XYZ file of C-alpha atoms in Angstrom:
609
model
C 73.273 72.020 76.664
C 70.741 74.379 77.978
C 68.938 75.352 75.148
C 69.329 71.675 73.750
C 67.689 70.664 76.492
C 65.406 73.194 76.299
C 64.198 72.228 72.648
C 63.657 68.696 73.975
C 61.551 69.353 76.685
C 59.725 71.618 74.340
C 59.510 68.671 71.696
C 58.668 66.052 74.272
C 55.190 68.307 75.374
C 54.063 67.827 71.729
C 54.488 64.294 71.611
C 51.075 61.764 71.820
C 50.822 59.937 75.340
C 50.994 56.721 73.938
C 54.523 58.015 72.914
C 55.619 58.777 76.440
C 55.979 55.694 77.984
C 58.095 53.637 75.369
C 61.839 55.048 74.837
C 62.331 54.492 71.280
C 58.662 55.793 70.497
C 59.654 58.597 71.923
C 62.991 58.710 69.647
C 61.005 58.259 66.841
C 57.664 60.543 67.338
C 60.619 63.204 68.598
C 62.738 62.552 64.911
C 59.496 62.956 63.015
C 58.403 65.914 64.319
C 61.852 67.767 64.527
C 62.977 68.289 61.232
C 59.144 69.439 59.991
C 58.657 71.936 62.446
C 62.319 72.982 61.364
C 61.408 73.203 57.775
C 57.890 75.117 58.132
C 59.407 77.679 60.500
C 62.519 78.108 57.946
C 60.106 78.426 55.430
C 57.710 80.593 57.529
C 60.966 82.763 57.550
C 62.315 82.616 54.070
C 58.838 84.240 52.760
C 59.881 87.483 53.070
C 63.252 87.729 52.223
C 61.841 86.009 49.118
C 58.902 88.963 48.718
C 62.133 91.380 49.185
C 63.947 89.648 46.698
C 61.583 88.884 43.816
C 58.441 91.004 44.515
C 55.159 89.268 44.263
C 55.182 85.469 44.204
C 53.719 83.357 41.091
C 50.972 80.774 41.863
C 53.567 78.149 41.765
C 55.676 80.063 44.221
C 53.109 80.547 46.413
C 51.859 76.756 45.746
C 56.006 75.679 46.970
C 55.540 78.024 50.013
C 52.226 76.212 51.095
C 54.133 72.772 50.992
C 56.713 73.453 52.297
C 54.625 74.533 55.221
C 52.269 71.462 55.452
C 54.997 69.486 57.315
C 53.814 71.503 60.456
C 50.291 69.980 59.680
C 51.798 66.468 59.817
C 53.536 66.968 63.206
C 50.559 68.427 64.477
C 48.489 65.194 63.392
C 51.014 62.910 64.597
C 50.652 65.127 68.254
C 47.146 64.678 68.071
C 46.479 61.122 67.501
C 49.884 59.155 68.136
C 49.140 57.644 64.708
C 52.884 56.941 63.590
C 52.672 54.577 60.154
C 49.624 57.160 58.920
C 51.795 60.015 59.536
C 54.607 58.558 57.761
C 52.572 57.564 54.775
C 51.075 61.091 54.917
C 54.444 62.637 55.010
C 56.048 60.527 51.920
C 52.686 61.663 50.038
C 53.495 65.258 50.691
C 57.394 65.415 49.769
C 56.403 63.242 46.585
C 53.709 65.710 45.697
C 56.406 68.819 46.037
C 58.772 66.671 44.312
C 56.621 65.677 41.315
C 55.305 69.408 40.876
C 59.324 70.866 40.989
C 60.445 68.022 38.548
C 57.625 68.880 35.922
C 58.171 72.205 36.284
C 61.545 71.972 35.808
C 62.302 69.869 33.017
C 60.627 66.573 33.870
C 62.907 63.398 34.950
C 66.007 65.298 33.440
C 65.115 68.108 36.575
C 67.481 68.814 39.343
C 64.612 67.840 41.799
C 63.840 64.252 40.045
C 67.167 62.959 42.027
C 64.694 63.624 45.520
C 62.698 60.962 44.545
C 65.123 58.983 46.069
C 65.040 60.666 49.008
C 61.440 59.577 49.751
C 61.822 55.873 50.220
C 65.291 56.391 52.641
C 63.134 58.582 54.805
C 60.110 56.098 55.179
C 63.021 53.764 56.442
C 62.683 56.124 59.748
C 59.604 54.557 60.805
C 61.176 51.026 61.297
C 57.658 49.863 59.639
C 57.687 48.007 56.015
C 54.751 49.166 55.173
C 55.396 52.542 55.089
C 58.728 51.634 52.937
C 56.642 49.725 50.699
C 54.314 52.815 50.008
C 57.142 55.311 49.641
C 58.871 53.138 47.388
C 55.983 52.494 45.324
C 55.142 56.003 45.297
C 58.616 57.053 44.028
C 58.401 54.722 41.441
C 54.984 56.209 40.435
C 56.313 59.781 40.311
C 59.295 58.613 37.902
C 56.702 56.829 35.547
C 54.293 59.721 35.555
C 57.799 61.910 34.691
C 58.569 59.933 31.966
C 55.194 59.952 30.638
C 54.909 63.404 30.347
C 57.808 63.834 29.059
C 56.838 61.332 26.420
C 53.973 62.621 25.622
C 55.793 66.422 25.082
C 53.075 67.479 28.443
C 55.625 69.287 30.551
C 56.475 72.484 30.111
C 59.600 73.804 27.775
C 61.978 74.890 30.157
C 64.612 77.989 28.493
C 67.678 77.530 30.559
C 71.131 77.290 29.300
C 72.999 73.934 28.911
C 75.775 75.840 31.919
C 72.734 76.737 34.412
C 71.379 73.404 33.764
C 74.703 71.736 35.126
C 74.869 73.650 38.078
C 70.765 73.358 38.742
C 71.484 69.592 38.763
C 74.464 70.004 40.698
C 72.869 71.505 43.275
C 69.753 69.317 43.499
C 72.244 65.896 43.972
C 74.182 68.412 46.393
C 71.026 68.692 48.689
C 69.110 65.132 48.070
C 72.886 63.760 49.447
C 72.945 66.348 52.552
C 69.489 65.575 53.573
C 69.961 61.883 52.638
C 72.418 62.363 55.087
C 70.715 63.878 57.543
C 68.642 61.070 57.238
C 70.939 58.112 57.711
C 72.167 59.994 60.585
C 68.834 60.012 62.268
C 68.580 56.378 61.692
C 72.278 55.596 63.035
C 70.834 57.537 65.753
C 67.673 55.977 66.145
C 69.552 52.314 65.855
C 71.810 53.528 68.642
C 68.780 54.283 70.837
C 67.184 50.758 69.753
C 70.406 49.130 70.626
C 71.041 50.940 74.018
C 67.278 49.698 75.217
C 68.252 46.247 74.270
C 71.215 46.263 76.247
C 69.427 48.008 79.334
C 66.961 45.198 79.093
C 69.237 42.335 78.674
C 70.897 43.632 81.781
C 67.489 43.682 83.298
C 66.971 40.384 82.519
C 70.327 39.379 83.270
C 70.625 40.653 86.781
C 67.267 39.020 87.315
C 68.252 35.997 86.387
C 71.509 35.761 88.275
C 70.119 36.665 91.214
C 66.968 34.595 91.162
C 67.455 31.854 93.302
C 64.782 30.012 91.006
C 65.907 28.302 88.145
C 64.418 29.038 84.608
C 64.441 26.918 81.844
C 63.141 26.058 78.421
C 62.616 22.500 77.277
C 61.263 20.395 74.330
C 58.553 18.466 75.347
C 61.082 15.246 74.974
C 62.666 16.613 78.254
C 65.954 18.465 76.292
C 66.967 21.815 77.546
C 67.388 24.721 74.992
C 68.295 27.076 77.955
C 68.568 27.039 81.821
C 69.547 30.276 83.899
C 73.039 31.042 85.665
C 71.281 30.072 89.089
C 71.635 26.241 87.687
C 75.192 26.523 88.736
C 74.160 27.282 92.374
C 71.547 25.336 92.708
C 73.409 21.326 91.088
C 77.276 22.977 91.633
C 77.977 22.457 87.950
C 78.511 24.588 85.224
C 75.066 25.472 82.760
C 76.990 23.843 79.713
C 76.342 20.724 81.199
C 72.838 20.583 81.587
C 71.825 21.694 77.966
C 70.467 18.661 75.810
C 69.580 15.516 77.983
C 72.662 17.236 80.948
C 69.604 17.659 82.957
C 67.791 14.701 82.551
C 70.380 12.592 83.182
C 70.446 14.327 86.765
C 67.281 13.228 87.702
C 66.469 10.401 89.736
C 65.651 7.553 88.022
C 62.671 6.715 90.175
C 61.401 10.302 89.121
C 61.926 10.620 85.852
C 58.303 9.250 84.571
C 57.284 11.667 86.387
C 59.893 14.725 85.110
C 58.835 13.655 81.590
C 55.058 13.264 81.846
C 54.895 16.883 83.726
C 56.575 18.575 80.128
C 54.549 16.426 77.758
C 51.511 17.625 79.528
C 52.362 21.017 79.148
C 53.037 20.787 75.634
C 50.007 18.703 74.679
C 47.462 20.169 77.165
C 48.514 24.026 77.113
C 48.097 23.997 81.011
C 50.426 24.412 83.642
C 51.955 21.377 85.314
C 53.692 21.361 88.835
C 56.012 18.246 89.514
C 58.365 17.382 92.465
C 61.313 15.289 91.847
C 64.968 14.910 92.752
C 68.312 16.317 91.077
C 71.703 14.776 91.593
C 73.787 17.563 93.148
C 77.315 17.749 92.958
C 79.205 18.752 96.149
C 82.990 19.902 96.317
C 84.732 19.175 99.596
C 87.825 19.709 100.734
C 90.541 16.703 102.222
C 94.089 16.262 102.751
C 94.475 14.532 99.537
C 92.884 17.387 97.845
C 89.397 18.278 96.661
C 86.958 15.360 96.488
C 83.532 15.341 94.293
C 80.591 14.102 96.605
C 77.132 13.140 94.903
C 73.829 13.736 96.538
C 70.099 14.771 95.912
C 68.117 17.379 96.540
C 64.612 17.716 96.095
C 63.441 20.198 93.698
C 59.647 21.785 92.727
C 58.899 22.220 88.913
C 56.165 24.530 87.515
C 55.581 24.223 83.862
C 54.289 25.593 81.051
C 53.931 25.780 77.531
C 55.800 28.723 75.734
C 53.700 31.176 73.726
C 54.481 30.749 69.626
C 55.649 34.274 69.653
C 58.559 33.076 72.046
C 59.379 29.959 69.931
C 61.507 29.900 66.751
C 60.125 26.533 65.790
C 57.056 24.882 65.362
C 57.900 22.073 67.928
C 56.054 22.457 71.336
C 58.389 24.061 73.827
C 57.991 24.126 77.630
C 58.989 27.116 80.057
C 59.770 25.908 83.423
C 60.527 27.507 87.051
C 62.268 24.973 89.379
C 63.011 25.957 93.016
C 65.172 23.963 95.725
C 62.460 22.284 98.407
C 64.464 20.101 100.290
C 64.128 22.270 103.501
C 60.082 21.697 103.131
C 61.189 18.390 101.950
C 63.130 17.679 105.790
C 60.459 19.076 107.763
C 57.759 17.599 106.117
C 59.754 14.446 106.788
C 60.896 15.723 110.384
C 56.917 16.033 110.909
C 56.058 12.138 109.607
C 59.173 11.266 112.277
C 57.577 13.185 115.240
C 53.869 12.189 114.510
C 54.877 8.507 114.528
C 56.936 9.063 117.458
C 53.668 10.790 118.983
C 51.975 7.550 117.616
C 53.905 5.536 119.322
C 54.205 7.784 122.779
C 50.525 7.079 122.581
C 50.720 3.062 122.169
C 53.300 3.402 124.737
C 51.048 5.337 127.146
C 48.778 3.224 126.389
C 50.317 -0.506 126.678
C 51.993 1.495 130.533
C 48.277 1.581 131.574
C 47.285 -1.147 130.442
C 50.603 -3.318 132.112
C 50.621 -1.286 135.476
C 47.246 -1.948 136.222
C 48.114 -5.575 135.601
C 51.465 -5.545 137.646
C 50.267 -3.194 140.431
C 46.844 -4.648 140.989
C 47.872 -8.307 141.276
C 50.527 -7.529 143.980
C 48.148 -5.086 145.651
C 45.023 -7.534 145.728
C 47.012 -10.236 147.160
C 48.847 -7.751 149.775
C 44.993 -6.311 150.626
C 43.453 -9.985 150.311
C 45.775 -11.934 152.392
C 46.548 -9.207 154.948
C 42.607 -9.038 155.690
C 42.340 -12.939 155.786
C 44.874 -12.223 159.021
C 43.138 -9.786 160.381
C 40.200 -12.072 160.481
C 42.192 -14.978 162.123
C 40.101 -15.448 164.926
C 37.105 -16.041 163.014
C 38.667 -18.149 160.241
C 40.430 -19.948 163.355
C 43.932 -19.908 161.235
C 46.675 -21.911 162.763
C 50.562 -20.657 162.822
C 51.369 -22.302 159.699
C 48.662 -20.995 157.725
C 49.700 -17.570 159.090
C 53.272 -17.601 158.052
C 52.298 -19.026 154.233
C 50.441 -15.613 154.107
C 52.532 -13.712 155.719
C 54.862 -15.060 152.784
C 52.686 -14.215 150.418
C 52.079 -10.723 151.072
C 56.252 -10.599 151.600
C 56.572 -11.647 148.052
C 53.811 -9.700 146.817
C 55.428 -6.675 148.217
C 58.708 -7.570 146.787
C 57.563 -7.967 143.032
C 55.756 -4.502 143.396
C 58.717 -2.488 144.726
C 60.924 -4.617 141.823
C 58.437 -3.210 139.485
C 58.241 0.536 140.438
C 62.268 0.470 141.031
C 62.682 -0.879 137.197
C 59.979 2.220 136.438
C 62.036 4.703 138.344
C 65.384 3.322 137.262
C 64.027 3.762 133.469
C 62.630 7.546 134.372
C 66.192 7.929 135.421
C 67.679 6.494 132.069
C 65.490 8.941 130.171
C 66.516 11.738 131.839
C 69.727 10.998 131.943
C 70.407 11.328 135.617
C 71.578 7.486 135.929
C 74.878 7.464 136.939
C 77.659 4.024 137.104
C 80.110 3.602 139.314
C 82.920 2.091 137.155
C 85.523 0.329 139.160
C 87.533 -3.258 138.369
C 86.226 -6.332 139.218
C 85.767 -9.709 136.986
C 83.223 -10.491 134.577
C 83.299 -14.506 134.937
C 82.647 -14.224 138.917
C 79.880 -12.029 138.258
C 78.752 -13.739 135.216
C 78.577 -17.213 137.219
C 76.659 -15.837 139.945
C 73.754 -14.160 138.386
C 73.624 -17.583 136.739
C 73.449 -19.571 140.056
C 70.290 -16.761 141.184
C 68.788 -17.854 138.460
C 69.404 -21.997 138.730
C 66.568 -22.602 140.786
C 64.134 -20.997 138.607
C 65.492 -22.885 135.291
C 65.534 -26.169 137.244
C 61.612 -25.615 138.485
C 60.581 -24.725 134.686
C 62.714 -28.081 133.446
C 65.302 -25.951 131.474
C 69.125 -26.627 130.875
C 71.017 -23.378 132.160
C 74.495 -23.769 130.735
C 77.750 -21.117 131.321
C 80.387 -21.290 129.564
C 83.319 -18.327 130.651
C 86.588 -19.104 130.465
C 88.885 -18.892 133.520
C 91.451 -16.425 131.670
C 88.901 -13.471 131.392
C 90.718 -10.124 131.876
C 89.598 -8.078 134.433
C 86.929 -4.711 132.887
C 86.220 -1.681 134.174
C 82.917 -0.990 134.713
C 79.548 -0.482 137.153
C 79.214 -3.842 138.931
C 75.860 -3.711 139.741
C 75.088 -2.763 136.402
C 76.756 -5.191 134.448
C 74.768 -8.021 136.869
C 71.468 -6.433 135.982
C 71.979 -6.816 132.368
C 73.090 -10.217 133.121
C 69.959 -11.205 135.188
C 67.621 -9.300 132.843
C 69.100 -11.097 129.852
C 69.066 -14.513 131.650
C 65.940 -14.036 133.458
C 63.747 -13.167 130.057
C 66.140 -15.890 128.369
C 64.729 -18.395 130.839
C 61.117 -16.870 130.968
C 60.388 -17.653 127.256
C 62.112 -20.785 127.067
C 59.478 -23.815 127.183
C 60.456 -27.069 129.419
C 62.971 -28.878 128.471
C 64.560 -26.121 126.572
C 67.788 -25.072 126.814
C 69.606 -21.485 128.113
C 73.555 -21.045 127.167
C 75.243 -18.089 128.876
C 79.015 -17.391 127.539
C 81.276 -15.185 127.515
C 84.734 -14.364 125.831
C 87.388 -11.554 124.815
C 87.531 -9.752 121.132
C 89.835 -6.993 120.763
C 88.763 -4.807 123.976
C 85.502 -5.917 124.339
C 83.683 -8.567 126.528
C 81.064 -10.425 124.668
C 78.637 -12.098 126.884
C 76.392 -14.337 124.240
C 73.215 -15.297 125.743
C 71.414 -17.962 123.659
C 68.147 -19.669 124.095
C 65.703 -22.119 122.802
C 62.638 -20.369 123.342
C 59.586 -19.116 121.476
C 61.446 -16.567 119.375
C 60.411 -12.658 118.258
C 58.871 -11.675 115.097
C 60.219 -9.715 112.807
C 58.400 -6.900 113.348
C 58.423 -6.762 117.263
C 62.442 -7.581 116.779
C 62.257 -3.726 115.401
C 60.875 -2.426 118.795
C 62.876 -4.423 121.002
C 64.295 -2.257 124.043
C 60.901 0.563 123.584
C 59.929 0.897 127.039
C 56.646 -0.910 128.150
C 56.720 -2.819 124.635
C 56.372 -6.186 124.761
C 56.305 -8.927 121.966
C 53.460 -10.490 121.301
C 50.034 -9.215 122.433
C 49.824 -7.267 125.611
C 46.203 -8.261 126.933
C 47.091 -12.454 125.776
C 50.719 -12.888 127.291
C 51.591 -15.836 129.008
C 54.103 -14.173 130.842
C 54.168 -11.510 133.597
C 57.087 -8.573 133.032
C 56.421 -4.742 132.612
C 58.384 -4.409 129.500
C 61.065 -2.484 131.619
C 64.012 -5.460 131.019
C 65.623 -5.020 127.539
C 64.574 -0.813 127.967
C 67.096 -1.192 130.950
C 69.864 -3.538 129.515
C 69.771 -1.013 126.483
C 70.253 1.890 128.173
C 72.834 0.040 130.752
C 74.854 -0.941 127.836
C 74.686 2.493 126.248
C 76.122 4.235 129.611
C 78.943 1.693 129.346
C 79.896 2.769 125.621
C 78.690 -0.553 124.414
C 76.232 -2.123 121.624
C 73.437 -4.690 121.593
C 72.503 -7.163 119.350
C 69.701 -9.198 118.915
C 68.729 -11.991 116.798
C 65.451 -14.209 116.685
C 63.366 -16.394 114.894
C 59.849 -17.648 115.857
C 59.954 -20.986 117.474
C 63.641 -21.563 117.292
C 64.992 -19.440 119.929
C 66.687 -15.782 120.476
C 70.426 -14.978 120.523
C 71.179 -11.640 122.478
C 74.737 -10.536 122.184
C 76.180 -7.571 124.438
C 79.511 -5.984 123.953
C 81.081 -4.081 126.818
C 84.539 -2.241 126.179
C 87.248 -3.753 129.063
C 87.561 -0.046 129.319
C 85.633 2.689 129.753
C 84.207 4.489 126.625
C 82.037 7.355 125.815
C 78.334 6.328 126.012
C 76.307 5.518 123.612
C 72.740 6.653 124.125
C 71.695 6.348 120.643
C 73.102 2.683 119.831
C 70.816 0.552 117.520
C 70.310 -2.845 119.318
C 70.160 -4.187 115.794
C 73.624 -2.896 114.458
C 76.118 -5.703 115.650
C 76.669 -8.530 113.632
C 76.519 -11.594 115.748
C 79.963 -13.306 116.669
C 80.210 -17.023 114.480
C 80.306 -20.003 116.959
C 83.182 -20.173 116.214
C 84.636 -17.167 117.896
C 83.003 -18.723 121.212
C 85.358 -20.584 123.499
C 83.708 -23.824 123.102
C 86.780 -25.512 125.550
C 85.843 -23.368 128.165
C 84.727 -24.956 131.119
C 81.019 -25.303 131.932
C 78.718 -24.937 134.625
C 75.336 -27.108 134.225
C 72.447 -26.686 136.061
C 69.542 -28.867 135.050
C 66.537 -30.339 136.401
């Protein structure tokens, strides 16, 4: 193994640079120069034995010596220059020369050394090159024309040997063209074995790449159909590769994309220029349940780079498409989560904005008229003010002072909401006493602004657990805005019945209505419908914020439901018991209860004008 490896180090310092770097070049160069450098130095070392032997060589021994030795010349050509094909052609020129001059020496085609012309063409099949085949064969053929020819034409020499000697020269000659044809196929098993090994390293290069590559790779006609897709497919839809050949793929795709999915490989086969697309792929999904495994179906969002595949790649003439696809449904969600938190910046903004603008509205009216009217007292003397004018002021400033500490408690409850450090008290009481008294509060107001304020709670409602105070806020908040926006002679119905375990307390009016689009932002903080700077009415905004969050601490849901100048229907269910809360309920989730599931029977409680 030593010396083996010895010779091949030896052999691998003669070889051409360009040889060094490719495996099988290396094979090759190192096969090609081998077996010359063997057969000069055995000649090199036959010479003399030969001079011991026979004495003095003729010129056509001397002549056989010489070509024998050229071989090293080839080697050292091939060493010099890399230049494989030339070498080989070189090298089939020189054993067809020794050949030719043997055979006509010898007796022409009939020769022993004739049979080695067949030897020529299976060593040019070495060099893996047609070319070179082609010459050597062509050359063979040559020197068995030119044979016959001269042997024709009576131009050869008469050879004296006996018809026994004859026998065994040919003998021998077949004997040695079959050894070294031999040799040869062995070199080529051997060189095939080498070719075959680097394909298999390489397809296990490629194949490890591709199985670990998270990326998919695939290869497409420019009709969309897949020729071939990678192993990471499998990972990346959870289905097997088999089923995304053909159209597998393209039926995957989401409908809405797939204009999109088709122009982007079109392009790349028509144009010649990469294409970059972003579309989704229907994913399949394997879950586990207690009735067994289930299939779930959803889409993720995938980036595709494209383009065309070179003609040396391609078996057909068709335009073909090589395409990269990676999962980007992670840049996909924060891209998204970014749109979310820049509107919600947006609208933090507005919000800021629409607080400044309606505190200095609802603090500087209170605070003007506290200043104002508290001055004009001061001043009595000189405005000579009697008792009665006095106490209306006095009055005025009272209620002045009132409305501003109602609106910086609603702005401190709401700063408690939102940071969650609101607490209720839950304890038992009844819903229809409460109910009816936030409606009588409120009877004096609806009978000044010439609206009907009608309850309706029947006298069998269970008693709920639940904060009290809270559940009256919602009530008066509900009411209050119900009778706020409810032009004279309009009409306000309050009621209230059982379904299931809830409490639904139904507060309908007649008023001006919401639009659609401010029904979306119903229960923001500081929104109010309509425009801020041309409302009618005073309020902060704070009202439905509060009921919302109210009826989220309870466990409960809000619903509301409006149309512009035919009234608004707000519908609040409270669980009779107490459930987790709910600070992320959607006000516009519940479907409204039909009249019908209203007591209509129920005793009322008018108040009118």
């Amino acid at each position: 193994m030593i010396v083996l490896s010895t010779i091949r180090d030896c052999l691998d310092a003669l070889l051409h640079p360009s040889a060094r770097q490719d495996v099988l070049a290396r094979a090759r160069h190192r096969a090609f120069i081998a077996p010359r450098l063997l057969g000069s130095l055995t000649a090199f070392a036959a010479f003399p034995v030969y001079l011991a032997l026979h004495g003095a060589p003729t010129a056509l021994g001397v002549a056989a010596f010489a070509w024998l030795i050229a071989p090293i010349l080839l080697s050292w050509f091939l060493s010099r220059t890399g230049r494989y094909e030339e070498a080989c052609c070189l090298s089939s020129l020189a054993f067809a020369g020794l050949i030719m001059t043997l055979a006509s020496s010898t007796g022409g085609i009939g020769s022993f050394a004739a049979i080695w012309l067949v030897v020529v063409p299976v060593e040019a099949a070495l060099s893996a090159s047609r070319r070179v085949v082609a010459f050597a064969s062509a050359l063979a053929l040559i020197c068995v024309g030119l044979l016959i020819a001269f042997g024709h034409f009576e131009l050869l020499p008469v050879l004296d040997v006996s018809p026994h000697m004859r026998a065994i020269l040919t003998a021998f000659g077949v004997a040695a063209a079959t050894l070294y044809a031999g040799g040869l196929a062995f070199g080529t098993e051997l060189l095939a074995r080498t070719s075959a090994s680097l394909l298999y390293v390489e397809e296990d290069r490629y194949r490890l790449l591709a199985q670990n590559m998270s990326d998919v790779i695939s290869r497409h006609h420019r009709n969309g159909a897949v020729r071939f897709i990678s192993p990471a497919a499998e990972a990346l839809l959870g289905t097997p590769t088999s089923g995304l050949l053909g159209f597998g793929l393209f039926d995957r795709v989401h409908v809405a994309d797939r204009p999109a999915y088709l122009t982007a490989l079109a392009d790349a086969a028509c144009r010649g220029d990469a294409q970059s697309v972003e579309f989704r792929l229907k994913r399949d999904a394997v879950c586990g349940c207690e009735a067994g495994r289930v299939n779930q179906v959803n889409f993720i969002w995938v980036e595709m780079r494209c383009r065309p595949l070179e003609t040396v790649f391609s078996q057909t003439t068709e335009a073909e498409v090589v395409a990269v696809m990676r999962d980007v449904t992670e840049r996909k969600n924060q891209e998204h989560a970014l749109d979310l938190a820049r509107t919600a910046a947006e609208r933090a903004d507005a919000s800021k904005t629409r607080f400044l603008a309606t505190m200095s509205h609802e603090l500087r009216t209170p605070l003007n008229a506290i200043i104002g009217f508290s001055e004009l007292i001061m001043q009595e003397d000189a405005l000579m003010l009697n008792a009665a004018r006095r106490k209306e002021y006095a009055q005025l400033i009272n209620d002045s002072g009132q409305h501003l500490l109602s609106v910086v408690n609603g702005i401190l409850d709401m700063s408690k909401m939102e940071s969650g450090n609101f607490e209720i008290m839950p304890e038992p009481f009844a819903p229809r006493a409460a109910l009816v008294n936030c409606c009588n509060l409120l009877a004096l107001k609806a009978r000044e602004s010439g609206i009907d304020l009608v309850t309706r709670a029947a006298d069998d409602l269970p008693v709920m657990i639940g904060d009290p105070r809270a559940f009256k806020q919602i009530v008066l908040n509900l009411v209050s805005n119900a009778v706020k926006f409810t032009e004279r002679g309009g009409k306000v119905t309050v009621s209230a019945a059982v379904e299931g375990a809830r409490l639904l307390v139904r507060i309908a009016d007649t008023g001006v209505g919401i639009t659609a689009d401010d029904l979306k932002r119903i229960g923001d903080p500081f929104f109010q419908a309509g425009k801020t700077y041309q409302r009618r009415h005073e309020g902060t905004g704070l009202g439905l914020s509060i009921v919302k969050s109210l009826v989220a601490l309870h466990g409960g849901e809000l619903a509301v439901q409006s149309k512009v100048d035919e009234g608004t229907v707000v519908t609040v269910a409270l669980p009779l018991t107490p459930q987790p809360a709910q600070p992320g309920s959607n006000i516009t989730t519940l479907a409204l209860p039909s009249r019908s599931a209203m007591p209509e029977q129920a005793p009322q409680v008018k108040r009118s004008a």
